C-alpha positions as MATLAB code, in Angstrom:
seq = 'ERAEQAESRLRQVEVAHVKAANAEVAAKEAEKRAQEAETEAKRLAAVESDAKGLRKRAEDAEALVQVAERRAEEAKARAQKFAEVEAAARAAQERAEQAESRLRQVEVAHVKAANAEVAAKEAEKRAQEAETEAKRLAAVESDAKGLRKRAEDAEALVQVAERRAEEAKARAQKFAEVEAAARAAQERAEQAE';
ca = [
     -24.950   13.994   63.137;
     -24.605   16.878   60.677;
     -20.857   16.875   61.264;
     -20.717   13.127   60.574;
     -22.825   13.598   57.438;
     -20.505   16.400   56.360;
     -17.477   14.179   57.000;
     -19.122   11.391   54.974;
     -19.794   13.840   52.148;
     -16.179   15.013   52.413;
     -14.963   11.437   51.955;
     -17.292   11.099   48.952;
     -15.805   14.305   47.563;
     -12.270   12.941   47.978;
     -13.285    9.713   46.174;
     -14.920   11.745   43.412;
     -11.770   13.865   43.156;
      -9.624   10.722   42.703;
     -12.056    9.367   40.091;
     -11.985   12.688   38.245;
      -8.170   12.629   38.199;
      -8.217    9.055   36.858;
     -10.767   10.028   34.211;
      -8.581   12.947   33.121;
      -5.549   10.625   32.775;
      -7.686    8.156   30.765;
      -8.889   11.006   28.508;
      -5.293   12.090   27.835;
      -4.299    8.509   27.053;
      -7.264    8.119   24.677;
      -6.353   11.376   22.939;
      -2.739   10.179   22.566;
      -3.928    6.895   21.049;
      -6.217    8.783   18.678;
      -3.253   10.892   17.487;
      -1.149    7.747   16.986;
      -3.971    6.098   15.016;
      -4.334    9.228   12.882;
      -0.580    9.218   12.149;
      -0.798    5.535   11.159;
      -3.770    6.313    8.903;
      -1.792    9.072    7.154;
       1.184    6.746    6.665;
      -1.041    4.049    5.197;
      -2.650    6.644    2.902;
       0.845    7.504    1.607;
       1.514    3.774    1.078;
      -1.755    3.482   -0.844;
      -0.690    6.414   -3.059;
       2.617    4.620   -3.746;
       0.652    1.471   -4.556;
      -1.365    3.391   -7.175;
       1.916    4.458   -8.797;
       3.100    0.843   -8.774;
      -0.192   -0.263  -10.345;
       0.357    2.295  -13.118;
       3.875    0.927  -13.629;
       2.433   -2.600  -13.765;
       0.008   -1.527  -16.499;
       2.852    0.117  -18.432;
       4.951   -3.037  -18.024;
       2.072   -5.168  -19.313;
       1.793   -2.888  -22.359;
       5.546   -3.323  -22.931;
       5.084   -7.101  -22.667;
       2.421   -6.983  -25.369;
       4.632   -4.855  -27.612;
       7.590   -7.183  -27.020;
       5.446  -10.259  -27.772;
       4.216   -8.686  -30.996;
       7.778   -7.809  -32.020;
       8.898  -11.325  -31.107;
       6.179  -12.771  -33.368;
       7.240  -10.453  -36.180;
      10.872  -11.417  -35.656;
       9.943  -15.128  -35.744;
       8.016  -14.572  -38.969;
      11.000  -12.777  -40.490;
      13.329  -15.538  -39.295;
      11.053  -18.164  -40.871;
      10.945  -16.160  -44.076;
      14.731  -15.875  -44.094;
      14.996  -19.591  -43.423;
      12.830  -20.236  -46.492;
      15.001  -17.858  -48.487;
      18.094  -19.706  -47.279;
      16.613  -23.065  -48.325;
      15.771  -21.663  -51.733;
      19.309  -20.303  -51.985;
      20.761  -23.724  -51.185;
      18.614  -25.293  -53.902;
      19.719  -22.612  -56.340;
      23.329  -23.261  -55.365;
      22.910  -26.975  -56.066;
      21.232  -26.277  -59.426;
      23.739  -23.689  -60.565;
      27.158  -23.766  -58.984;
      28.329  -21.257  -61.621;
      25.732  -18.653  -60.418;
      28.217  -16.876  -58.156;
      26.191  -13.688  -58.020;
      23.109  -15.511  -56.754;
      25.276  -17.371  -54.256;
      26.475  -14.072  -52.780;
      22.840  -12.981  -52.417;
      22.115  -16.201  -50.572;
      25.025  -15.535  -48.228;
      23.674  -12.048  -47.529;
      20.234  -13.548  -46.839;
      21.867  -16.062  -44.502;
      23.525  -13.275  -42.511;
      20.242  -11.382  -42.343;
      18.436  -14.497  -41.173;
      21.015  -15.053  -38.439;
      20.686  -11.426  -37.345;
      16.901  -11.735  -37.344;
      17.105  -14.885  -35.248;
      19.362  -13.120  -32.725;
      16.924  -10.184  -32.644;
      14.014  -12.589  -32.098;
      15.790  -14.239  -29.167;
      16.571  -10.843  -27.677;
      12.941   -9.743  -28.070;
      11.735  -12.958  -26.460;
      14.142  -12.417  -23.551;
      12.837   -8.863  -23.080;
       9.261  -10.136  -23.198;
      10.055  -12.642  -20.433;
      11.677   -9.884  -18.331;
       8.654   -7.631  -18.839;
       6.328  -10.483  -17.863;
       8.370  -11.094  -14.688;
       8.171   -7.376  -13.841;
       4.400   -7.430  -14.418;
       4.015  -10.387  -12.029;
       6.124   -8.626   -9.396;
       4.036   -5.459   -9.709;
       0.852   -7.523   -9.455;
       2.167   -8.933   -6.170;
       2.923   -5.372   -4.991;
      -0.629   -4.348   -5.917;
      -1.977   -7.247   -3.841;
       0.123   -6.057   -0.877;
      -1.242   -2.547   -1.431;
      -4.798   -3.862   -1.119;
      -3.853   -5.363    2.256;
      -2.372   -2.039    3.328;
      -5.545   -0.234    2.215;
      -7.564   -2.616    4.417;
      -5.225   -1.840    7.350;
      -5.683    1.889    6.681;
      -9.468    1.488    6.830;
      -9.130   -0.474   10.087;
      -6.849    2.251   11.510;
      -9.384    4.911   10.539;
     -12.095    2.934   12.340;
      -9.814    2.775   15.422;
      -9.323    6.546   15.193;
     -13.084    7.061   15.208;
     -13.479    4.726   18.207;
     -10.634    6.488   20.052;
     -12.168    9.907   19.315;
     -15.547    8.728   20.586;
     -13.937    7.347   23.751;
     -12.009   10.581   24.218;
     -15.275   12.539   23.977;
     -16.866   10.199   26.512;
     -13.850   10.572   28.831;
     -14.045   14.364   28.520;
     -17.764   14.236   29.369;
     -17.002   12.043   32.416;
     -14.223   14.414   33.453;
     -16.598   17.367   33.185;
     -19.182   15.493   35.238;
     -16.541   14.679   37.876;
     -15.513   18.333   37.872;
     -19.118   19.281   38.610;
     -19.227   16.649   41.366;
     -15.977   18.005   42.768;
     -17.382   21.549   42.784;
     -20.483   20.317   44.582;
     -18.225   18.431   47.010;
     -16.215   21.558   47.731;
     -19.419   23.425   48.435;
     -20.513   20.570   50.714;
     -17.125   20.648   52.445;
     -17.433   24.367   53.031;
     -20.925   23.872   54.478;
     -19.559   21.005   56.619;
     -16.789   23.264   57.912;
     -19.313   25.955   58.633;
     -21.491   23.358   60.381;
     -18.501   22.115   62.395;
];
């Protein structure tokens, strides 16, 4: 009967040994997943840092848009003023065709008005480009928020994986103790046999 009990305990030891081996494999796998999650968290942290730089660029672009809009308004005001000057020059030309000197001044004002109008169009074009860039950077910032959320989720997964790895290590240690007890039981069984 003692020999049969010892044999039964020996089988239990073998089962415990298999379970301990499986637990050790599971612990290694959990540790590997924890390392992968940590790597992903670092990569997402780098992406978040890039997103902060893009947000700064978006703010700078918005400031440039405001400057361009202000310059466009100033250019429009100058163009309107030159248009008024040109109208006054036409009236002066009608009233005094002999005033050649004043006519030349009107022609100069006309050229300046045309140049101002071209500058206003160019400023408006740059303002539109800056606005487009600001919208694009706003979209990038929105994507960065999503990436930050994924980084937080990855960090949570890392914590879960670390906790599971600790649990697996504890189970492995417990199985190691069981295996030691089983070896002792096997030795006693052999002695009994």
